[in-house]
Amino acid sequence: MNLPNHDLRQDIASILINETELQTRIWQLAAAIDQDYAQTNDLLLVCALKGAYVFLADLSRALQRPHHLDFMALSSYGGGTTSSGAVQILMDLTQDIKDRHILVVEDIIDSGRTLTYILRLLQARQPASVRICTLLSKPSQREVEVKTDYVGFEIPDEFVVGYGLDFDQSYRQLPFIAVLKPSIFLTEK
Ligand code: IMP
Ligand code: MG
């Protein structure tokens, strides 16, 4: 647990993507999505909790086209920084997605296992279409190939936090994408 008044920024080694870079890229992604979905008024953004909540909020507000939102929570990581490979559904969608156009909004694709699981789950419910929009991608870490329709940034194989992404549930509130100091990983909780 963090101590009261603990300054999260002192745990940061470097900022990988700053606030301006994030917003600029999100507006570009939103413009592309607006264009691709110009023929439908039935777009449903499915946010993969928890990590994608900040990205979803900004992406949704950058979109000009009408759309609805829903949320799904999956867990693939314990408290650590490497994927366990095991995916668990913690919270399901609140609505039927049959014949609807689905855009899955993810924070990051690492091994690709979480997304593969989500896709299989959603496809079984017979939506009209499913596409993926991820803020970050670590292509070098891919264990399962997944098609990504919209990618914000490709990043190197480093564990990142901020803008919704956590380390052991902390650092989500930082407004940028950052790399933690190695000492943070080594500290006993
Ligand atoms: P995958 O199943 O290995 O593709 O992992 C995807 C999930 O792992 C993401 O949705 C994140 O929740 C988490 N994750 C992967 N890499 C990072 C990282 O660098 N920082 C924080 N969370 C990460
Ligand atoms: Mg995630």
Coordinates of N, CA and C and ligand atoms in Angstrom, one line a residue:
M1 N 0.8 -1.2 0.0 CA 0.0 0.0 0.0 C 0.9 1.2 0.0
N2 N 0.4 2.3 -0.7 CA 1.1 3.5 -0.7 C 0.8 4.3 0.6
L3 N 1.9 5.0 1.1 CA 1.7 5.8 2.3 C 0.8 7.0 2.0
P4 N 0.1 7.6 3.0 CA -0.7 8.8 2.7 C 0.3 9.9 2.1
N5 N -0.1 10.6 1.2 CA 0.6 11.7 0.6 C 1.9 11.2 -0.2
H6 N 1.9 9.9 -0.5 CA 3.0 9.4 -1.2 C 3.0 10.0 -2.7
D7 N 4.0 10.6 -3.1 CA 4.0 11.2 -4.4 C 4.4 10.1 -5.5
L8 N 3.4 9.7 -6.2 CA 3.5 8.6 -7.2 C 4.6 9.0 -8.2
R9 N 4.8 10.3 -8.5 CA 5.7 10.7 -9.6 C 7.2 10.4 -9.2
Q10 N 7.4 10.3 -7.9 CA 8.8 10.0 -7.5 C 9.2 8.5 -7.9
D11 N 8.2 7.7 -8.2 CA 8.5 6.3 -8.5 C 8.7 6.1 -10.0
I12 N 8.6 7.2 -10.8 CA 8.7 7.1 -12.3 C 10.1 7.3 -12.7
A13 N 10.6 6.3 -13.6 CA 11.9 6.5 -14.2 C 11.9 7.4 -15.4
S14 N 10.9 7.3 -16.2 CA 10.7 8.2 -17.4 C 9.3 8.2 -17.9
I15 N 9.0 9.3 -18.6 CA 7.7 9.4 -19.2 C 7.8 8.9 -20.7
L16 N 7.1 7.9 -21.1 CA 7.2 7.3 -22.4 C 6.3 8.1 -23.4
I17 N 5.1 8.4 -23.0 CA 4.1 9.1 -23.8 C 3.5 10.2 -23.0
N18 N 3.6 11.5 -23.4 CA 3.1 12.5 -22.5 C 1.6 12.8 -22.8
E19 N 1.0 13.8 -22.1 CA -0.4 14.0 -22.2 C -0.8 14.6 -23.6
T20 N 0.1 15.4 -24.1 CA -0.2 16.0 -25.5 C -0.2 14.9 -26.5
E21 N 0.9 14.1 -26.4 CA 1.0 13.0 -27.4 C -0.2 12.0 -27.4
L22 N -0.7 11.8 -26.2 CA -1.8 10.9 -26.0 C -3.1 11.5 -26.6
Q23 N -3.3 12.8 -26.3 CA -4.5 13.4 -26.8 C -4.5 13.5 -28.4
T24 N -3.3 13.9 -28.9 CA -3.2 14.0 -30.4 C -3.5 12.7 -31.1
R25 N -3.0 11.6 -30.5 CA -3.2 10.3 -31.1 C -4.6 9.9 -31.0
I26 N -5.2 10.1 -29.8 CA -6.6 9.7 -29.6 C -7.6 10.4 -30.6
W27 N -7.3 11.7 -30.9 CA -8.1 12.4 -31.8 C -8.0 11.8 -33.2
Q28 N -6.8 11.4 -33.6 CA -6.5 10.7 -34.9 C -7.3 9.4 -34.9
L29 N -7.2 8.6 -33.8 CA -7.9 7.3 -33.8 C -9.4 7.5 -33.9
A30 N -9.9 8.5 -33.2 CA -11.4 8.8 -33.2 C -11.8 9.2 -34.6
A31 N -11.0 10.0 -35.3 CA -11.3 10.5 -36.7 C -11.4 9.2 -37.6
A32 N -10.5 8.3 -37.5 CA -10.5 7.1 -38.3 C -11.7 6.2 -38.0
I33 N -12.1 6.1 -36.7 CA -13.2 5.3 -36.3 C -14.5 6.0 -36.8
D34 N -14.6 7.3 -36.7 CA -15.8 8.0 -37.2 C -16.0 7.7 -38.7
Q35 N -14.9 7.7 -39.4 CA -15.0 7.5 -40.8 C -15.4 6.1 -41.2
D36 N -14.8 5.1 -40.5 CA -15.1 3.7 -40.7 C -16.5 3.3 -40.4
Y37 N -17.1 4.0 -39.4 CA -18.4 3.6 -38.9 C -19.5 4.7 -39.4
A38 N -19.1 5.4 -40.5 CA -20.0 6.4 -41.0 C -21.4 5.9 -41.4
Q39 N -21.4 4.6 -41.8 CA -22.7 4.0 -42.3 C -23.6 3.4 -41.2
T40 N -23.2 3.5 -39.9 CA -24.0 2.9 -38.9 C -24.2 3.8 -37.7
N41 N -25.4 3.7 -37.1 CA -25.6 4.5 -35.9 C -25.7 3.5 -34.7
D42 N -25.2 2.3 -34.9 CA -25.3 1.3 -33.9 C -23.9 0.8 -33.5
L43 N -23.1 1.7 -33.1 CA -21.7 1.3 -32.6 C -21.7 1.2 -31.1
L44 N -21.2 0.0 -30.6 CA -21.1 -0.2 -29.2 C -19.7 -0.3 -28.8
L45 N -19.2 0.6 -28.0 CA -17.8 0.5 -27.5 C -17.8 -0.4 -26.2
V46 N -17.0 -1.5 -26.3 CA -16.9 -2.4 -25.1 C -15.5 -2.1 -24.4
C47 N -15.6 -1.6 -23.3 CA -14.4 -1.2 -22.5 C -13.9 -2.4 -21.7
A48 N -12.6 -2.8 -21.9 CA -12.0 -3.9 -21.1 C -11.5 -3.2 -19.8
L49 N -12.2 -3.5 -18.7 CA -11.8 -2.9 -17.4 C -10.6 -3.8 -16.8
K50 N -9.8 -3.2 -15.9 CA -10.0 -1.8 -15.5 C -9.1 -0.9 -16.4
G51 N -8.1 -1.4 -16.9 CA -7.0 -0.6 -17.5 C -7.5 0.4 -18.6
A52 N -8.6 0.1 -19.3 CA -8.9 0.9 -20.5 C -9.9 2.1 -20.1
Y53 N -10.2 2.2 -18.8 CA -11.2 3.2 -18.4 C -10.9 4.7 -18.8
V54 N -9.6 5.0 -18.7 CA -9.2 6.4 -19.0 C -9.3 6.6 -20.5
F55 N -8.7 5.6 -21.2 CA -8.7 5.7 -22.7 C -10.1 5.8 -23.2
L56 N -11.0 4.9 -22.7 CA -12.4 4.9 -23.1 C -13.0 6.3 -23.0
A57 N -12.8 6.9 -21.8 CA -13.4 8.2 -21.5 C -12.9 9.3 -22.5
D58 N -11.7 9.3 -22.9 CA -11.1 10.3 -23.9 C -11.6 9.9 -25.3
L59 N -11.5 8.6 -25.6 CA -11.9 8.2 -27.0 C -13.3 8.5 -27.2
S60 N -14.2 8.2 -26.3 CA -15.6 8.4 -26.4 C -15.9 9.9 -26.7
R61 N -15.2 10.7 -25.9 CA -15.5 12.2 -26.1 C -14.9 12.7 -27.4
A62 N -13.9 12.0 -27.9 CA -13.3 12.5 -29.2 C -14.1 12.0 -30.4
L63 N -15.0 11.0 -30.2 CA -15.8 10.5 -31.3 C -17.0 11.5 -31.6
Q64 N -17.2 11.7 -32.9 CA -18.3 12.6 -33.3 C -19.6 11.7 -33.5
R65 N -19.4 10.5 -34.0 CA -20.5 9.6 -34.3 C -21.2 9.2 -33.0
P66 N -22.5 8.9 -33.0 CA -23.2 8.4 -31.9 C -22.7 7.0 -31.5
H67 N -22.7 6.7 -30.3 CA -22.3 5.3 -29.9 C -22.8 5.0 -28.5
H68 N -22.9 3.8 -28.1 CA -23.2 3.4 -26.8 C -22.0 2.7 -26.1
L69 N -22.0 2.6 -24.8 CA -20.9 2.0 -24.1 C -21.3 0.8 -23.2
D70 N -20.4 -0.2 -23.1 CA -20.6 -1.2 -22.1 C -19.3 -1.6 -21.6
F71 N -19.3 -2.4 -20.5 CA -18.0 -2.7 -19.8 C -17.9 -4.2 -19.5
M72 N -16.7 -4.6 -19.5 CA -16.4 -6.1 -19.3 C -15.1 -6.1 -18.5
A73 N -15.1 -6.9 -17.5 CA -13.8 -7.0 -16.7 C -13.2 -8.4 -16.7
L74 N -12.0 -8.4 -17.1 CA -11.2 -9.7 -17.2 C -9.9 -9.5 -16.4
S75 N -9.5 -10.6 -15.9 CA -8.2 -10.6 -15.2 C -7.3 -11.6 -15.7
S76 N -6.1 -11.2 -16.1 CA -5.1 -12.2 -16.5 C -3.8 -12.1 -15.7
Y77 N -3.6 -11.1 -14.9 CA -2.4 -10.9 -14.2 C -2.7 -11.0 -12.7
G78 N -1.8 -11.5 -12.0 CA -1.9 -11.5 -10.5 C -1.4 -10.1 -10.1
G79 N -0.5 -10.0 -9.1 CA 0.0 -8.7 -8.7 C 1.2 -8.4 -9.5
G80 N 1.7 -9.3 -10.3 CA 3.0 -9.1 -10.9 C 3.0 -8.4 -12.2
T81 N 4.1 -8.5 -13.0 CA 4.3 -7.7 -14.2 C 4.4 -8.6 -15.4
T82 N 4.2 -9.9 -15.3 CA 4.2 -10.7 -16.4 C 2.9 -11.5 -16.5
S83 N 2.5 -11.8 -17.7 CA 1.2 -12.5 -17.9 C 1.2 -13.9 -17.4
S84 N 0.2 -14.3 -16.7 CA 0.1 -15.7 -16.2 C -0.5 -16.5 -17.3
G85 N -1.2 -15.9 -18.3 CA -1.8 -16.7 -19.4 C -3.2 -17.1 -19.1
A86 N -3.6 -17.2 -17.8 CA -4.9 -17.6 -17.5 C -5.8 -16.4 -17.4
V87 N -6.9 -16.4 -18.2 CA -7.9 -15.3 -18.2 C -9.1 -15.7 -17.5
Q88 N -9.7 -14.8 -16.7 CA -10.9 -15.0 -16.0 C -11.9 -13.9 -16.2
I89 N -13.2 -14.2 -16.4 CA -14.2 -13.2 -16.6 C -14.7 -12.8 -15.2
L90 N -14.5 -11.5 -14.9 CA -14.9 -11.0 -13.6 C -16.3 -10.3 -13.6
M91 N -16.5 -9.7 -14.8 CA -17.8 -8.9 -15.0 C -18.2 -9.0 -16.4
D92 N -19.4 -9.4 -16.7 CA -19.8 -9.5 -18.1 C -20.6 -8.3 -18.6
L93 N -20.8 -8.2 -19.9 CA -21.6 -7.1 -20.5 C -23.0 -7.1 -19.9
T94 N -23.7 -5.9 -20.0 CA -25.0 -5.9 -19.5 C -26.1 -6.0 -20.6
Q95 N -25.7 -6.2 -21.8 CA -26.6 -6.3 -22.9 C -26.3 -7.3 -23.9
D96 N -27.3 -7.7 -24.7 CA -27.1 -8.6 -25.9 C -26.4 -7.9 -27.0
I97 N -25.4 -8.5 -27.6 CA -24.7 -7.9 -28.7 C -25.0 -8.5 -30.0
K98 N -25.9 -9.4 -30.1 CA -26.3 -10.0 -31.4 C -26.6 -8.9 -32.4
D99 N -26.0 -9.0 -33.6 CA -26.2 -8.1 -34.7 C -25.8 -6.7 -34.5
R100 N -25.0 -6.5 -33.5 CA -24.5 -5.1 -33.2 C -23.0 -4.9 -33.7
H101 N -22.6 -3.7 -33.9 CA -21.2 -3.4 -34.3 C -20.4 -3.1 -33.0
I102 N -19.5 -4.0 -32.7 CA -18.7 -3.9 -31.5 C -17.3 -3.4 -31.7
L103 N -16.9 -2.4 -30.9 CA -15.5 -2.0 -30.9 C -14.9 -2.2 -29.5
V104 N -14.0 -3.2 -29.4 CA -13.4 -3.5 -28.1 C -12.3 -2.4 -27.8
V105 N -12.4 -1.8 -26.7 CA -11.4 -0.8 -26.3 C -10.5 -1.3 -25.2
E106 N -9.2 -1.5 -25.6 CA -8.3 -2.1 -24.7 C -7.2 -1.1 -24.3
D107 N -6.5 -1.3 -23.2 CA -5.4 -0.5 -22.8 C -4.1 -0.9 -23.5
I108 N -3.8 -2.2 -23.5 CA -2.6 -2.7 -24.0 C -2.7 -4.1 -24.4
I109 N -2.0 -4.5 -25.5 CA -1.9 -5.9 -25.9 C -0.5 -6.3 -25.7
D110 N -0.3 -7.3 -24.9 CA 1.0 -7.8 -24.5 C 1.2 -9.2 -25.2
S111 N 0.9 -10.3 -24.5 CA 1.0 -11.6 -25.1 C -0.1 -11.8 -26.2
G112 N -1.3 -11.1 -26.0 CA -2.4 -11.2 -26.9 C -3.4 -12.2 -26.3
R113 N -3.2 -12.8 -25.2 CA -4.1 -13.8 -24.7 C -5.4 -13.3 -24.2
T114 N -5.4 -12.1 -23.5 CA -6.6 -11.5 -23.0 C -7.5 -11.2 -24.2
L115 N -7.0 -10.6 -25.2 CA -7.8 -10.2 -26.3 C -8.4 -11.4 -27.1
T116 N -7.5 -12.4 -27.2 CA -8.0 -13.6 -27.9 C -9.2 -14.2 -27.2
Y117 N -9.1 -14.2 -25.9 CA -10.2 -14.7 -25.1 C -11.5 -13.9 -25.2
I118 N -11.3 -12.5 -25.2 CA -12.4 -11.6 -25.3 C -13.1 -11.8 -26.7
L119 N -12.3 -11.9 -27.7 CA -12.8 -12.0 -29.1 C -13.6 -13.3 -29.3
R120 N -13.1 -14.4 -28.7 CA -13.8 -15.7 -28.8 C -15.1 -15.6 -28.2
L121 N -15.1 -15.0 -27.0 CA -16.3 -14.8 -26.2 C -17.4 -14.0 -26.9
L122 N -16.9 -12.9 -27.5 CA -17.9 -12.0 -28.2 C -18.4 -12.5 -29.5
Q123 N -17.5 -13.2 -30.2 CA -17.9 -13.8 -31.5 C -19.0 -14.8 -31.4
A124 N -18.9 -15.5 -30.3 CA -19.9 -16.6 -30.0 C -21.3 -16.0 -29.8
R125 N -21.3 -14.7 -29.5 CA -22.7 -14.0 -29.3 C -23.2 -13.4 -30.6
Q126 N -22.5 -13.7 -31.8 CA -23.0 -13.3 -33.1 C -23.2 -11.8 -33.3
P127 N -22.2 -11.0 -33.0 CA -22.4 -9.6 -33.3 C -22.3 -9.4 -34.8
A128 N -22.7 -8.2 -35.3 CA -22.6 -7.9 -36.8 C -21.1 -7.8 -37.1
S129 N -20.3 -7.2 -36.3 CA -18.9 -7.0 -36.5 C -18.2 -6.8 -35.2
V130 N -16.9 -7.2 -35.1 CA -16.1 -6.9 -33.9 C -14.7 -6.4 -34.4
R131 N -14.4 -5.2 -33.9 CA -13.0 -4.6 -34.2 C -12.4 -4.3 -32.9
I132 N -11.1 -4.1 -32.9 CA -10.3 -3.8 -31.7 C -9.6 -2.5 -31.8
C133 N -9.7 -1.7 -30.7 CA -9.0 -0.5 -30.6 C -8.1 -0.5 -29.3
T134 N -6.8 -0.6 -29.5 CA -6.0 -0.6 -28.3 C -5.1 0.6 -28.3
L135 N -4.9 1.2 -27.1 CA -4.1 2.3 -27.0 C -2.6 2.0 -27.2
L136 N -2.2 0.8 -26.6 CA -0.8 0.4 -26.7 C -0.7 -1.0 -27.2
S137 N 0.5 -1.3 -27.8 CA 0.8 -2.6 -28.2 C 2.3 -2.9 -28.0
K138 N 2.6 -4.1 -27.5 CA 4.0 -4.5 -27.4 C 4.2 -5.7 -28.3
P139 N 4.5 -5.4 -29.6 CA 4.5 -6.5 -30.6 C 5.5 -7.5 -30.3
S140 N 6.6 -7.2 -29.7 CA 7.7 -8.1 -29.4 C 7.3 -9.2 -28.4
Q141 N 6.2 -9.0 -27.7 CA 5.8 -9.9 -26.6 C 4.7 -10.9 -27.1
R142 N 4.2 -10.7 -28.3 CA 3.1 -11.5 -28.8 C 3.3 -13.0 -28.7
E143 N 2.4 -13.7 -28.1 CA 2.4 -15.2 -28.1 C 1.3 -15.8 -28.9
V144 N 0.2 -15.0 -29.0 CA -0.9 -15.4 -29.9 C -1.1 -14.2 -30.8
E145 N -1.3 -14.5 -32.1 CA -1.5 -13.4 -33.1 C -2.9 -12.9 -33.0
V146 N -3.1 -11.6 -32.9 CA -4.4 -11.0 -32.8 C -4.5 -9.9 -33.8
K147 N -5.6 -9.7 -34.5 CA -5.7 -8.6 -35.5 C -6.1 -7.4 -34.7
T148 N -5.4 -6.3 -34.9 CA -5.8 -5.1 -34.3 C -6.1 -4.1 -35.3
D149 N -7.3 -3.5 -35.2 CA -7.8 -2.5 -36.2 C -7.3 -1.1 -36.0
Y150 N -7.2 -0.7 -34.7 CA -6.7 0.6 -34.4 C -5.7 0.5 -33.2
V151 N -4.5 1.0 -33.5 CA -3.4 0.9 -32.4 C -2.9 2.3 -32.2
G152 N -2.9 2.8 -30.9 CA -2.5 4.1 -30.6 C -0.9 4.2 -30.8
F153 N -0.2 3.4 -30.0 CA 1.2 3.4 -30.0 C 1.8 2.0 -29.9
E154 N 2.8 1.7 -30.6 CA 3.6 0.5 -30.4 C 4.7 0.8 -29.5
I155 N 4.9 0.1 -28.4 CA 5.9 0.4 -27.4 C 6.9 -0.8 -27.2
P156 N 8.1 -0.5 -26.7 CA 9.0 -1.5 -26.5 C 8.6 -2.4 -25.3
D157 N 9.3 -3.5 -25.1 CA 9.0 -4.4 -24.0 C 9.4 -3.9 -22.7
E158 N 8.6 -2.9 -22.2 CA 8.8 -2.4 -20.9 C 7.5 -2.4 -20.1
F159 N 7.5 -2.6 -18.8 CA 6.3 -2.5 -18.1 C 5.9 -1.0 -17.8
V160 N 4.7 -0.6 -18.3 CA 4.3 0.8 -18.2 C 3.1 1.0 -17.3
V161 N 3.0 2.1 -16.8 CA 1.9 2.5 -15.9 C 1.3 3.9 -16.3
G162 N 0.2 4.2 -15.7 CA -0.4 5.5 -15.9 C -1.5 5.5 -17.0
Y163 N -2.3 6.5 -17.0 CA -3.4 6.6 -18.0 C -4.3 5.4 -18.0
G164 N -4.6 4.9 -16.8 CA -5.4 3.7 -16.6 C -4.6 2.4 -16.3
L165 N -3.4 2.4 -16.7 CA -2.6 1.1 -16.5 C -2.0 1.1 -15.1
D166 N -2.0 0.0 -14.5 CA -1.5 -0.1 -13.1 C -0.3 -1.0 -12.9
F167 N 0.4 -0.8 -11.8 CA 1.2 -1.8 -11.2 C 0.7 -2.1 -9.8
D168 N 0.2 -3.4 -9.6 CA -0.4 -3.7 -8.3 C -1.5 -2.8 -7.9
Q169 N -2.3 -2.4 -8.9 CA -3.5 -1.5 -8.7 C -3.2 0.0 -8.5
S170 N -1.9 0.3 -8.4 CA -1.6 1.8 -8.2 C -1.1 2.4 -9.6
Y171 N -1.0 3.7 -9.6 CA -0.5 4.5 -10.7 C -1.5 4.7 -11.8
R172 N -2.7 4.2 -11.7 CA -3.6 4.4 -12.8 C -4.0 5.8 -13.1
Q173 N -3.9 6.7 -12.0 CA -4.3 8.1 -12.1 C -3.3 9.0 -12.8
L174 N -2.1 8.5 -13.0 CA -1.1 9.4 -13.7 C -1.6 9.7 -15.1
P175 N -1.5 11.0 -15.5 CA -2.1 11.4 -16.8 C -1.3 11.0 -18.0
F176 N -0.1 10.4 -17.8 CA 0.8 10.0 -18.9 C 1.1 8.5 -18.8
I177 N 1.8 8.0 -19.9 CA 2.3 6.6 -19.8 C 3.8 6.7 -19.4
A178 N 4.1 5.9 -18.3 CA 5.4 6.0 -17.8 C 6.0 4.7 -17.5
V179 N 7.4 4.7 -17.4 CA 8.1 3.5 -16.9 C 8.5 3.7 -15.5
L180 N 8.2 2.6 -14.7 CA 8.6 2.7 -13.2 C 10.1 2.5 -13.0
K181 N 10.5 3.0 -11.9 CA 11.9 2.7 -11.5 C 12.0 1.3 -11.1
P182 N 13.1 0.6 -11.4 CA 13.2 -0.8 -11.1 C 13.1 -1.1 -9.6
S183 N 13.5 -0.2 -8.8 CA 13.4 -0.4 -7.4 C 11.9 -0.7 -6.9
I184 N 11.0 -0.2 -7.6 CA 9.6 -0.3 -7.3 C 9.2 -1.8 -7.4
F185 N 9.7 -2.4 -8.5 CA 9.3 -3.9 -8.7 C 10.0 -4.7 -7.6
L186 N 11.1 -4.3 -7.2 CA 11.9 -5.1 -6.2 C 11.4 -5.0 -4.8
T187 N 10.7 -3.9 -4.5 CA 10.2 -3.6 -3.2 C 9.2 -4.6 -2.7
E188 N 9.4 -5.2 -1.5 CA 8.4 -6.1 -0.9 C 7.1 -5.3 -0.6
K189 N 5.9 -5.8 -0.9 CA 4.7 -5.1 -0.6 C 4.2 -5.5 0.8
Ligands
IMP1 P1 -2.0 -10.0 -22.5 O1 -3.1 -10.9 -22.3 O2 -0.7 -10.6 -22.2 O3 -2.1 -9.4 -23.9 O4 -2.1 -8.8 -21.5 C1 -3.0 -7.8 -21.6 C2 -3.3 -7.2 -20.3 O5 -2.2 -7.2 -19.4 C3 -3.6 -5.7 -20.5 O6 -5.0 -5.5 -20.7 C4 -3.1 -5.1 -19.1 O7 -4.2 -5.2 -18.2 C5 -2.0 -6.0 -18.7 N1 -0.7 -5.5 -19.1 C6 0.2 -5.9 -20.0 N2 1.3 -5.2 -20.1 C7 1.2 -4.2 -19.2 C8 2.0 -3.1 -18.8 O8 3.1 -2.8 -19.3 N3 1.5 -2.3 -17.8 C9 0.3 -2.6 -17.2 N4 -0.5 -3.6 -17.5 C10 -0.1 -4.4 -18.5
MG2 MG -6.6 -4.6 -20.0

